[in-house]
Coordinates of C-alpha atoms in Angstrom, one line a residue:
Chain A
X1 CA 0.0 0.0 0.0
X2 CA 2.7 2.5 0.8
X3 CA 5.6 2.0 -2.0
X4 CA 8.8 1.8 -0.5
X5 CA 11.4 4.9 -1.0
X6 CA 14.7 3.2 0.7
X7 CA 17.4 6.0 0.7
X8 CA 20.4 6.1 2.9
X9 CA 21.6 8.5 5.3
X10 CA 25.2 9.0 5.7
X11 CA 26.0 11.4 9.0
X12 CA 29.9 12.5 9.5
X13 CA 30.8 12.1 13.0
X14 CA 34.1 13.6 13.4
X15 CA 36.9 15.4 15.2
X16 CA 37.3 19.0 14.3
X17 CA 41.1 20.6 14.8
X18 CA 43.0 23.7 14.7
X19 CA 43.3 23.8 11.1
X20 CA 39.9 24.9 9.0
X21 CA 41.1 24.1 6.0
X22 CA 42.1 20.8 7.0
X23 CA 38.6 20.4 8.7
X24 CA 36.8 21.1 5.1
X25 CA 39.5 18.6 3.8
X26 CA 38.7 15.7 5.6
X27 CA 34.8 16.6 5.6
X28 CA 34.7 16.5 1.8
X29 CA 37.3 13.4 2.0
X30 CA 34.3 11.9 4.5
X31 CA 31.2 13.0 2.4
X32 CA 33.0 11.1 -0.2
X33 CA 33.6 7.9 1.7
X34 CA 30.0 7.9 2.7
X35 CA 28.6 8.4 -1.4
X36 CA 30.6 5.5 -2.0
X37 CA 29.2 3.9 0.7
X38 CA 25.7 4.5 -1.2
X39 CA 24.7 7.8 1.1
X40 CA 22.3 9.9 -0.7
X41 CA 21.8 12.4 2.2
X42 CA 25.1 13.4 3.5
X43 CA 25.2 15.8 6.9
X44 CA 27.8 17.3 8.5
X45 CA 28.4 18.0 12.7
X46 CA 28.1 21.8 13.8
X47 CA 30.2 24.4 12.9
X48 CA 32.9 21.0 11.5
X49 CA 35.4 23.5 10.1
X50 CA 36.6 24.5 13.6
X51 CA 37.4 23.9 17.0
X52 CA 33.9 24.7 19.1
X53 CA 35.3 28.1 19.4
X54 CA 32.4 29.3 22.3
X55 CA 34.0 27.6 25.2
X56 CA 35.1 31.5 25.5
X57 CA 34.4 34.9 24.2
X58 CA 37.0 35.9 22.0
X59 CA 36.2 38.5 19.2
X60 CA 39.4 36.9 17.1
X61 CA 37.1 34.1 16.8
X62 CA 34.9 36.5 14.4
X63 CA 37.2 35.9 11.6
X64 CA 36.1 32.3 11.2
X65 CA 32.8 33.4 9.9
X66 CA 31.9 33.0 6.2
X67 CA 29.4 34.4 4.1
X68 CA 27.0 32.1 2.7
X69 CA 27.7 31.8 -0.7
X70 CA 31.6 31.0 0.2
X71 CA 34.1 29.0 0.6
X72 CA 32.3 26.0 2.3
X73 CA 28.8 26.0 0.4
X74 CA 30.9 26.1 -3.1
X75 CA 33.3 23.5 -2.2
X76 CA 30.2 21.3 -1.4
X77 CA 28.0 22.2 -3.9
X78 CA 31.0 21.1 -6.0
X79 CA 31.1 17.7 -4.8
X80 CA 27.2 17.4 -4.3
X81 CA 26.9 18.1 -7.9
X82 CA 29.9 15.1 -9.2
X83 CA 28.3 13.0 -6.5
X84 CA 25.0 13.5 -7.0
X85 CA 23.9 13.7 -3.4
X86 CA 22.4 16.1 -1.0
X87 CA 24.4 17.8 1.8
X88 CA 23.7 19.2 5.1
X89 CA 26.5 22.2 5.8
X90 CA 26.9 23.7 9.1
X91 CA 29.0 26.8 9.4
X92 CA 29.5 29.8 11.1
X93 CA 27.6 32.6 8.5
X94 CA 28.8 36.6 7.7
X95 CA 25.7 37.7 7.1
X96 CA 27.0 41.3 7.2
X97 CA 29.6 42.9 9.6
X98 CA 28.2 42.8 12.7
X99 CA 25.6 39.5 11.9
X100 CA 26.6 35.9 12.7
X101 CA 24.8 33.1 12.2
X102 CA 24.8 29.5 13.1
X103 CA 23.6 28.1 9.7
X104 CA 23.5 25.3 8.0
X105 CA 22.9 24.7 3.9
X106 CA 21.0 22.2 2.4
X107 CA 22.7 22.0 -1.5
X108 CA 21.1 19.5 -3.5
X109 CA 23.1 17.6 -6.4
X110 CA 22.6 19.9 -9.0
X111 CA 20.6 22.8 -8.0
X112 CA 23.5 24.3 -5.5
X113 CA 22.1 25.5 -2.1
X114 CA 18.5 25.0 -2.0
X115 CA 18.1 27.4 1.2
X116 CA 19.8 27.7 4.8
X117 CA 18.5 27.5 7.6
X118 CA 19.7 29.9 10.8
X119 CA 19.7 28.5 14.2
X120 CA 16.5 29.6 16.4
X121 CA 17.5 28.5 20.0
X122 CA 20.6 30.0 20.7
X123 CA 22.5 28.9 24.4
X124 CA 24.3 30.2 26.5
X125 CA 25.8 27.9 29.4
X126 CA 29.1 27.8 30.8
X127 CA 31.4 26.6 27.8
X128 CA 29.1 27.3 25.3
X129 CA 28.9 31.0 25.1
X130 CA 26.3 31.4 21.7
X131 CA 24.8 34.3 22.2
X132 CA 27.9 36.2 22.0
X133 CA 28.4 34.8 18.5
X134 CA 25.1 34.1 17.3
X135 CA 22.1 36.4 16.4
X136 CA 19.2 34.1 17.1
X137 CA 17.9 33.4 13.5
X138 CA 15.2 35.4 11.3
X139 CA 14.4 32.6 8.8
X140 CA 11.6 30.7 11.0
X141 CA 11.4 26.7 11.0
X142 CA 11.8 25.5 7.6
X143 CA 11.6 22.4 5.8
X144 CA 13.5 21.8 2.0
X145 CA 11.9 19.7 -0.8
X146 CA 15.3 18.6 -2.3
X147 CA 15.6 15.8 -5.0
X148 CA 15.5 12.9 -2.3
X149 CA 12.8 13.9 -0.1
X150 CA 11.8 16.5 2.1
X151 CA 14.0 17.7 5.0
X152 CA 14.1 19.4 7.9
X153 CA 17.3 20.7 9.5
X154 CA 17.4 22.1 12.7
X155 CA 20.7 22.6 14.9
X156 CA 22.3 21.4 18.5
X157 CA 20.1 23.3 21.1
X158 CA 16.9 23.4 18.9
X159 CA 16.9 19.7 19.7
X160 CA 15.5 20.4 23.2
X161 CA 12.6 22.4 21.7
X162 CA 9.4 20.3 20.5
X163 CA 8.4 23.0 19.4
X164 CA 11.1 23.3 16.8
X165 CA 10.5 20.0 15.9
X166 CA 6.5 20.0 15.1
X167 CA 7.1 23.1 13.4
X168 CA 10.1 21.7 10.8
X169 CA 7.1 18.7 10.5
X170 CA 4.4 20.8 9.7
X171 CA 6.2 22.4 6.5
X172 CA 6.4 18.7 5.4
X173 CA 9.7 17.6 6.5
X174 CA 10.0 13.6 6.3
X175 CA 13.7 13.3 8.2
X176 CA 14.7 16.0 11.0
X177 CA 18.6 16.6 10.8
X178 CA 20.4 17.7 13.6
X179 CA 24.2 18.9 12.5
X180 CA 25.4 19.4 16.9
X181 CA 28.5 19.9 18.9
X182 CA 27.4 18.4 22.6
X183 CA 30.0 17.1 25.3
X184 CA 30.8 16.7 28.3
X185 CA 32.2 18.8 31.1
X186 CA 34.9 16.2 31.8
X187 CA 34.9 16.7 35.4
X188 CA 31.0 16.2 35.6
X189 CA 31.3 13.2 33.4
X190 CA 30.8 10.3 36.1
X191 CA 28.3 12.2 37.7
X192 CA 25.7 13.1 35.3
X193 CA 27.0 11.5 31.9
X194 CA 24.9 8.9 31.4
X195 CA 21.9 11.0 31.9
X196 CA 23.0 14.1 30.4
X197 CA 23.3 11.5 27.2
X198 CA 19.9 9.7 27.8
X199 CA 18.1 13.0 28.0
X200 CA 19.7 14.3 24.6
X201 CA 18.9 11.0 22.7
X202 CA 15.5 10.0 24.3
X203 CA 14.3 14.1 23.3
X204 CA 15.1 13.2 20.1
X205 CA 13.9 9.8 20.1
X206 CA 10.2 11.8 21.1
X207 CA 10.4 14.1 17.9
X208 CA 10.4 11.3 15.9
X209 CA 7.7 9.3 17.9
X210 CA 5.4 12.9 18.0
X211 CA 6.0 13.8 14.5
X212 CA 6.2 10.3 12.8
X213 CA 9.2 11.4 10.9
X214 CA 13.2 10.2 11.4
X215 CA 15.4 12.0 13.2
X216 CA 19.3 12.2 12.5
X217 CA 21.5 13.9 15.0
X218 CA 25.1 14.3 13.9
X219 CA 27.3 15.0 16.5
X220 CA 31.4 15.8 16.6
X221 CA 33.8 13.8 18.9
X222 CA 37.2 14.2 20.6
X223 CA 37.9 16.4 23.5
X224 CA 38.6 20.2 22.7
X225 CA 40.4 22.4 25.5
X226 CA 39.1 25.5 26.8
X227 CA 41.6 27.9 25.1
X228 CA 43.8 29.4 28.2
X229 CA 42.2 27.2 30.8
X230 CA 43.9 24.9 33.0
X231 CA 44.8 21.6 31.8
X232 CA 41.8 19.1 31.2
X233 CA 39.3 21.5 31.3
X234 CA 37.5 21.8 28.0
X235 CA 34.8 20.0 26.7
X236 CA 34.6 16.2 25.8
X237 CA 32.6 15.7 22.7
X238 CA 30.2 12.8 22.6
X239 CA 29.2 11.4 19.8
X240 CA 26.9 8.9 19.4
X241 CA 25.7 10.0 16.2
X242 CA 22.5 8.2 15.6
X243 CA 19.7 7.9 13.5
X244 CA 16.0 7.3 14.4
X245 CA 12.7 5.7 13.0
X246 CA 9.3 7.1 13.2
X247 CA 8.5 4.8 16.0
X248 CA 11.3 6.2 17.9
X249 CA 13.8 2.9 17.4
X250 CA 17.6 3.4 17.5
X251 CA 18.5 2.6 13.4
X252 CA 22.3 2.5 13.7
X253 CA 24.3 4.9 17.1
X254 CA 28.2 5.6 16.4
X255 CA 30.5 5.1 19.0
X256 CA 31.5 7.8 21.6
X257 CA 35.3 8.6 20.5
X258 CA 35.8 7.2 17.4
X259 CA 35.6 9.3 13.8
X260 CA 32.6 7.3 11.8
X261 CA 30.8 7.5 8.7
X262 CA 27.7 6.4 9.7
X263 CA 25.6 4.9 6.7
X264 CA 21.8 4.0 7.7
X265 CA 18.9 2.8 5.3
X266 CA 15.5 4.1 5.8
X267 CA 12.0 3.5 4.2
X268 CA 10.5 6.9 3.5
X269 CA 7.3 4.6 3.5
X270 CA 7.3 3.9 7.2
X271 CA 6.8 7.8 7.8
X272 CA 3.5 7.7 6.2
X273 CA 3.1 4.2 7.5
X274 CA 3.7 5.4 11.0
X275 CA 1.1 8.5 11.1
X276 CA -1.5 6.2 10.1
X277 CA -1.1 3.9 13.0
X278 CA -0.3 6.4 15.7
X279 CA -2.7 9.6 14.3
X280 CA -1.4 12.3 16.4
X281 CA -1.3 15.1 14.0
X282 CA -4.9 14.3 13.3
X283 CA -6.1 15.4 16.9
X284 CA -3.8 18.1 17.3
X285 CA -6.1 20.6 19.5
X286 CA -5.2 23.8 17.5
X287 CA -8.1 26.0 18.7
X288 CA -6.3 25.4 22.2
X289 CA -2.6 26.0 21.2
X290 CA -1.9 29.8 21.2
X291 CA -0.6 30.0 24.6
X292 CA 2.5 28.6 23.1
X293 CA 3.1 31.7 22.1
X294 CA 3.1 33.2 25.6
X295 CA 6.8 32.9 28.1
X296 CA 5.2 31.6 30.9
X297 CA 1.2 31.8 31.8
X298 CA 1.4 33.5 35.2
X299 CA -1.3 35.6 34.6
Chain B
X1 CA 20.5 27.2 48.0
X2 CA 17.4 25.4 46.5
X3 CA 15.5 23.9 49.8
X4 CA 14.9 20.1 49.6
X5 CA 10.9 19.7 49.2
X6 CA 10.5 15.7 49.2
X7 CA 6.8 14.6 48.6
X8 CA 5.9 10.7 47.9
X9 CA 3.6 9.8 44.9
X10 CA 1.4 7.1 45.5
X11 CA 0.9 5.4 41.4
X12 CA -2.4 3.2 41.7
X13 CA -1.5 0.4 39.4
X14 CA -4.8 -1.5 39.0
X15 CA -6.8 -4.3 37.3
X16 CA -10.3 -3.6 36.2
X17 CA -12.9 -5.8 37.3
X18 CA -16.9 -5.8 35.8
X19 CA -18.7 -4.1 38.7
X20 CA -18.0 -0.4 39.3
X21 CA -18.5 -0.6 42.7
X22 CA -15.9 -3.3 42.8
X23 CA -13.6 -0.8 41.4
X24 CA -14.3 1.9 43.7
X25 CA -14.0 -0.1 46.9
X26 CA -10.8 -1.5 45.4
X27 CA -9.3 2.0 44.8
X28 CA -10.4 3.4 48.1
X29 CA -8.3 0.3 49.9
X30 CA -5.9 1.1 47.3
X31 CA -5.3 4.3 48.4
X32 CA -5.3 4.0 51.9
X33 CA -2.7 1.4 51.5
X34 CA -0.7 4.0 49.6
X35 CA -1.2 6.8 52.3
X36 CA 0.1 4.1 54.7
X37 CA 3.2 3.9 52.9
X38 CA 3.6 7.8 53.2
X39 CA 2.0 9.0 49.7
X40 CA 0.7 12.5 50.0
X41 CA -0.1 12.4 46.2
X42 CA -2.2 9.6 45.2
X43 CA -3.3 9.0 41.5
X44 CA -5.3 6.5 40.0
X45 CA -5.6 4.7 36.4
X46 CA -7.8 6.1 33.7
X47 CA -11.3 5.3 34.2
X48 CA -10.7 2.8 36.8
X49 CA -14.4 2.1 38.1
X50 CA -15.4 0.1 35.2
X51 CA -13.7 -2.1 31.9
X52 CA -12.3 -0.2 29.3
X53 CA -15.6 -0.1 27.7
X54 CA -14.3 2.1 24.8
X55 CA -13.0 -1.0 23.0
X56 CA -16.8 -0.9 21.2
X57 CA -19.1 1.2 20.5
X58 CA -22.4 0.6 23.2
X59 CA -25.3 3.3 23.9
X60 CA -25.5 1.2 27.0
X61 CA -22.6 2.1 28.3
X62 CA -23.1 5.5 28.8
X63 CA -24.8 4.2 32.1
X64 CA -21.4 4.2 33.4
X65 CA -20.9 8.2 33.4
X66 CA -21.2 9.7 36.3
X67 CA -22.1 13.7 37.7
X68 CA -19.1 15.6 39.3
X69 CA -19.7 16.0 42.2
X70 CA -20.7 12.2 42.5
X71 CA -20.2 9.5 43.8
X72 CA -17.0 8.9 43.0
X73 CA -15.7 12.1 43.7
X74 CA -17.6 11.9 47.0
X75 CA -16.3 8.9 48.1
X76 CA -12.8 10.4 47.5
X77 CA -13.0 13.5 48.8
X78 CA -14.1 11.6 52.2
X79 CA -10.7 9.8 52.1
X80 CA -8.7 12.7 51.0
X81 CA -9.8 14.9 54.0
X82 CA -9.3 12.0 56.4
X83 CA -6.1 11.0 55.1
X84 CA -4.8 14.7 54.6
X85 CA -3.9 14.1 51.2
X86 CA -4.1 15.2 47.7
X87 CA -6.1 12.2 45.1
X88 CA -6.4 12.5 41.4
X89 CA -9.4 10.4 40.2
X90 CA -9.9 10.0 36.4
X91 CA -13.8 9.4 35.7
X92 CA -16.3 8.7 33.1
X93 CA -18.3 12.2 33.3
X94 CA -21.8 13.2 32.6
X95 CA -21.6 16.9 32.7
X96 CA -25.6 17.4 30.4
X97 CA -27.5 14.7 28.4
X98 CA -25.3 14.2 25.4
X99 CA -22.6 15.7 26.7
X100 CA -19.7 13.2 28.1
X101 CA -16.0 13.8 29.0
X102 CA -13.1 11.6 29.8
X103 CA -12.5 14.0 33.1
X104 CA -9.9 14.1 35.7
X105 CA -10.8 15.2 39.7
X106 CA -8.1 17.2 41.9
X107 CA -9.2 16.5 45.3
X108 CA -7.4 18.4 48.1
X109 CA -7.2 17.3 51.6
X110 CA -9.2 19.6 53.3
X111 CA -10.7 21.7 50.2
X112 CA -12.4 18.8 48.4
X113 CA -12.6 19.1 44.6
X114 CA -9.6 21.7 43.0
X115 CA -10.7 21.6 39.9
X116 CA -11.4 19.2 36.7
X117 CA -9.8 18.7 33.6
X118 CA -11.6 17.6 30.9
X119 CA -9.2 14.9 28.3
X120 CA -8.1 17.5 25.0
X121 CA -6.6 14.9 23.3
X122 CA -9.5 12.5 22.3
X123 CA -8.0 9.0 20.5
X124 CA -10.2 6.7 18.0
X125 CA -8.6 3.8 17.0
X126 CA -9.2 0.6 17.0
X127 CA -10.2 -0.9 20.7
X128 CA -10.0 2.7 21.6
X129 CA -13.1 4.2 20.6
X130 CA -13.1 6.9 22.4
X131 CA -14.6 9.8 19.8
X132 CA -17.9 7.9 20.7
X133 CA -18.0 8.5 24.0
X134 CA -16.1 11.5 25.2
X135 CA -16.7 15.4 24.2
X136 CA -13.1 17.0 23.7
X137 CA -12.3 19.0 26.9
X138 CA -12.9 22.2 26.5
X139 CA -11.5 23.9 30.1
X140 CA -7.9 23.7 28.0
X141 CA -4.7 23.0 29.9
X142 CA -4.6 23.7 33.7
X143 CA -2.3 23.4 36.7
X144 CA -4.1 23.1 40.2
X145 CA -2.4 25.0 43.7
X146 CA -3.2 22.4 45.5
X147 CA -1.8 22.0 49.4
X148 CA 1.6 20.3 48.1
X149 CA 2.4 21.2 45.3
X150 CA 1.6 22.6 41.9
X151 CA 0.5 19.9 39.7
X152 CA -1.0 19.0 36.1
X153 CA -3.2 16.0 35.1
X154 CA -3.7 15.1 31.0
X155 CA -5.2 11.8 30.7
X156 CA -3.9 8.9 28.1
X157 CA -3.9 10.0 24.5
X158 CA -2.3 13.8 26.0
X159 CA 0.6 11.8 26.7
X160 CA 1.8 12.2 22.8
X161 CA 1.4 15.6 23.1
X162 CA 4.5 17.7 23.5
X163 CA 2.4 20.6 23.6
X164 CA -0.2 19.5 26.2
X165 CA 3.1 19.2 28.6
X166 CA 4.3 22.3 27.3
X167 CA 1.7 24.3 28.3
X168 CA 0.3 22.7 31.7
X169 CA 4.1 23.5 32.9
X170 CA 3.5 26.9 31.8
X171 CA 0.7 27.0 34.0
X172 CA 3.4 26.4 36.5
X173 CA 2.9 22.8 37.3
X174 CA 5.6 20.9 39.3
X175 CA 4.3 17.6 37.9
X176 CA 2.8 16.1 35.1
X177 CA 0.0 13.2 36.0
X178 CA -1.0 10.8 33.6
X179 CA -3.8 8.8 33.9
X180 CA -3.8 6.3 31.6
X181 CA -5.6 2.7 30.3
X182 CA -3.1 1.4 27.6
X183 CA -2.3 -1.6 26.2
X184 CA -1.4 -4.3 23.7
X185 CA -3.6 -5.8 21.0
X186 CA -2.4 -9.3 21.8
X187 CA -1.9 -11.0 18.4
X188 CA 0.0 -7.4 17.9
X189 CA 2.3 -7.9 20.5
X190 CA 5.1 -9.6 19.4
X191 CA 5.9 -7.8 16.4
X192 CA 5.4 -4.5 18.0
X193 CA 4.4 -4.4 21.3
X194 CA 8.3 -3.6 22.8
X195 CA 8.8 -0.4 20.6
X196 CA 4.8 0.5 21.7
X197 CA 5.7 0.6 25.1
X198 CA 9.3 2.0 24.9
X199 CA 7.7 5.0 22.4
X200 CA 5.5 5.9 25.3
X201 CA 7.3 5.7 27.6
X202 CA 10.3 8.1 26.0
X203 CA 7.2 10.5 25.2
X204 CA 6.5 11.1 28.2
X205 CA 10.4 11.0 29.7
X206 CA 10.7 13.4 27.1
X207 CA 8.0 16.1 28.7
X208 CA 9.9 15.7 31.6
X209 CA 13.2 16.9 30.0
X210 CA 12.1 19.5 27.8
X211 CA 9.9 21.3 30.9
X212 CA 12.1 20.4 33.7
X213 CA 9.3 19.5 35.3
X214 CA 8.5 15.2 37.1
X215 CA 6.5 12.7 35.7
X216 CA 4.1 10.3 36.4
X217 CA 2.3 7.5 34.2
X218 CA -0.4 5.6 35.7
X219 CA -1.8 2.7 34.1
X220 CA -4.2 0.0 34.6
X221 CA -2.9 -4.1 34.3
X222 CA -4.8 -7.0 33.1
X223 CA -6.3 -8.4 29.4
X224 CA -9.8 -7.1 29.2
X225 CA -12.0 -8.9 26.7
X226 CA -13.7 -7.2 23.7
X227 CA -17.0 -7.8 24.3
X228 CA -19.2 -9.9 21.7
X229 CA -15.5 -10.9 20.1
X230 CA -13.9 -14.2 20.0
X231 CA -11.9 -15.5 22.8
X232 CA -8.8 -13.7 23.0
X233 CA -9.7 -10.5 21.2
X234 CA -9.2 -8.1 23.5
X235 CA -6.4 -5.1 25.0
X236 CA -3.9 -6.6 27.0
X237 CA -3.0 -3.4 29.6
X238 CA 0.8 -3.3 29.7
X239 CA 1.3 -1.5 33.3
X240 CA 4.3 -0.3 33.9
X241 CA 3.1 2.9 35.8
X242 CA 6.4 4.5 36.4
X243 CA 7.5 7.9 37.4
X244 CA 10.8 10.0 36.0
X245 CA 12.5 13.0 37.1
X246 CA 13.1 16.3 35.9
X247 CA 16.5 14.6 33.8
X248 CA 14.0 12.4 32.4
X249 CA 15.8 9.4 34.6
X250 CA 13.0 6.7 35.6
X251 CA 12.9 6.6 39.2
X252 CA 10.6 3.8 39.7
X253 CA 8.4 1.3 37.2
X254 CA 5.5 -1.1 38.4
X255 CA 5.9 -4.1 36.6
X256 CA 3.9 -5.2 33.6
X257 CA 1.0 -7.6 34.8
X258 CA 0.8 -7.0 38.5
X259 CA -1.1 -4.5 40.5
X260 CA 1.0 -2.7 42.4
X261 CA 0.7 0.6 44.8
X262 CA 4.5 2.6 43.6
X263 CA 5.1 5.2 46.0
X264 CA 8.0 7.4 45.1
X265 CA 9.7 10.2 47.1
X266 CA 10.8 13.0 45.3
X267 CA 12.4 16.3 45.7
X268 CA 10.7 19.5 44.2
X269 CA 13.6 21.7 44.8
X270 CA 15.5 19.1 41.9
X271 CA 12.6 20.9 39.2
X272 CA 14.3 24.2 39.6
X273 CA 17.6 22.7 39.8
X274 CA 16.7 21.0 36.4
X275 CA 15.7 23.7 34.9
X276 CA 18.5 26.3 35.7
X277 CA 20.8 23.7 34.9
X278 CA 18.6 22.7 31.7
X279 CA 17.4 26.5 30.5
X280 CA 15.4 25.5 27.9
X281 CA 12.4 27.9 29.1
X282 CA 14.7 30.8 29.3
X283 CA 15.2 30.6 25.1
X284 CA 12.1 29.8 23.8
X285 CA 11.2 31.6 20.3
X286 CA 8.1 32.7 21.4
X287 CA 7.9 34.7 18.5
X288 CA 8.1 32.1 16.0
X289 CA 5.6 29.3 17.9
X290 CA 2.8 31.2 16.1
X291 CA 2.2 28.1 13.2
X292 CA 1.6 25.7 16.0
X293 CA -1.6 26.6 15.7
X294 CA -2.0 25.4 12.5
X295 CA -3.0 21.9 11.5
X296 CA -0.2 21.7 8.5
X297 CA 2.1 24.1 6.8
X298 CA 1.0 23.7 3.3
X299 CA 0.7 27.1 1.7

């Protein structure tokens, strides 16, 4: 009843050094790896061609930022276009002096960048100072019909937000991507680890399950130093990569510390197949909804 | 700096047996038994006076509603003032001829019924019937003050509903009650019924995480017949009443086929701590949420 639409999913975990053009090197080298691996949806970890510069606030930092057409989004649209794939291209945007983003690109084979999309949720926690770099995005929640399928891509900290989510669903999206940069605090590791982990894949896990879609989050891994801090203290990137089916089951989950091209076939059938069984768009309560749009209801 | 507030919930895992008066007698015990054991909060399983008689559609049993006030809520508020403590009691309710709801009671020790809330989120599928019988809520999302804490009920089919949780903790709840009567079709079981459970379960884990806020699931236990189908036809309730902390971390699960009374301390003062720690309120795009309110994104 619902024709199967098998494509594959190829999400670049890796380890991001000093050296950006030796970060888009290995990137393309990997997005490579993974076409010949039969990817036909290639993504890419947060901000890739860097360290994770926002452990501090330093305005040197500014000078990694790229306009959007650049450097990156050509050399990708490039290889998109020989590989015939789509690619999902984090990077730190120029809009104009004075306005960063935190974008990502979706360039489909031969149609070049089909649209970006600028990072909503923007954090600010110890070690990961965003919202000195990052204007919180103007674009909305956005979904891309590229020549695979229809995708959503939404970045790192938007992955706590259902909101976000439902939203990237309702324009259509069929797979959620999440290009991320999340580690740990090495010296709260043993104590809340495991469940700072659990709670970022099980959140996930629930987008899928409420918006019978797949989910991909692609994370980086290695530890990174906090620049001028004392020895060990930085952040320990994750991993973990993983991709999800509509009914929230684990497809394929990269290992903490290693560099993996993670290749993952999915049925673009179950999505439908999934929303028919478990009908929650249908009963959405929309006439009840617009108190979302309120901070808190205190009043 | 953020004063310990412990409080035990009292989960009323029960089986279902033909007579409603059964039932109540059953829960009363139930209840008392739970106070016992220290529960100041004590919930009880979706519609737990009678069968699950949404599995078909009967005129007959619409005999089963009941006023509010009634019986039922009578009969609790009794034990909630002699017990000095807080009971949430789902119940079939007949508010007008014609006019049915799937309603949840907050009794307060001394102050009798809080408040109702009326099921939003009305299922029909099959063996769950429920657009039959139940008139959507229409009193919205609430949180109820009551004596110990601030708290939220949503009832079954809510669960899936990132944005049910969303805004009952807007209202300021503390917790997030979910009275429930869920289940496996048994020749479904096998195939699926591991990844029907887990996808629940990670829902609501999930509401917990994203509004830093505890949870509780309370289900009934026990295969219940359809009626007028051939032997084995039926819902096979899967238990597993379990309640999770602000990190989304399960801190206690009844088992699957037993009845069980869970009482579970926990420590208020941990929500804030979750949620300083976990700022996902602090960022919301409030001023993008708008399209939530819309049933699809499609022009």
């Amino acid at each position: 009843m619902h024709p199967i639409k098998t494509l594959n999913l190829g999400l670049i975990q890796m380890r991001c050094g000093e050296d950006p053009s030796a970060n888009l090197s290995k990137a393309l080298a990997m997005t490579r790896q993974a076409a010949g691996q039969g990817a036909d949806i290639v993504c890419l970890p947060e901000l890739f061609r860097s360290r994770y510069f926002c452990q501090t606030e330093e305005h040197r930092f500014f000078a990694l930022a790229e306009p959007v057409p650049g450097l990156s989004t050509e050399a990708f649209s490039a290889l998109a276009k020989e590989l015939e794939i789509v690619v999902i291209v984090s990077l730190f945007e120029r809009r104009a002096p004075g306005l960063y983003h935190n974008t990502a690109a979706v360039i489909d084979a031969d149609r070049g960048i089909l649209g970006i999309y600028r990072k909503m949720h923007i954090p600010d926690d110890p070690r990961y100072s965003e919202k000195f770099y990052f204007t919180p995005g103007d674009l909305g929640f956005l979904a891309f019909r590229t020549s695979r399928c229809h995708l959503g891509v939404l970045v790192c900290w938007d992955q706590w937000y259902p909101e976000a989510a439902r939203l990237t669903a309702l324009r259509g999206a069929e797979i959620l991507f999440y290009p991320t940069a999340i580690g740990w605090h090495p010296e709260e590791k043993e104590a809340y680890g495991v469940q700072q982990h659990q709670a970022w894949e099980i959140s996930q896990r629930a987008h899928a399950i409420a918006n019978g879609c797949y989910v991909a989050a692609v994370n980086r891994t290695g530890f990174e130093p906090t620049p001028g801090a004392s020895s060990g203290h930085g952040i320990d990137f994750w991993g973990q990569s993983f991709a999800c089916a509509p009914n929230g089951a684990v497809l394929a989950r990269a290992p903490v510390a290693e560099e993996t091209i993670l290749v993952t076939p999915i049925d673009l059938g179950q999505a439908e197949q999934a929303r028919i069984h478990w009908p929650f768009l249908r009963d959405r309560r929309i006439d009840a909804y617009g108190d979302l749009s309120r901070r808190f209801i205190d009043s």
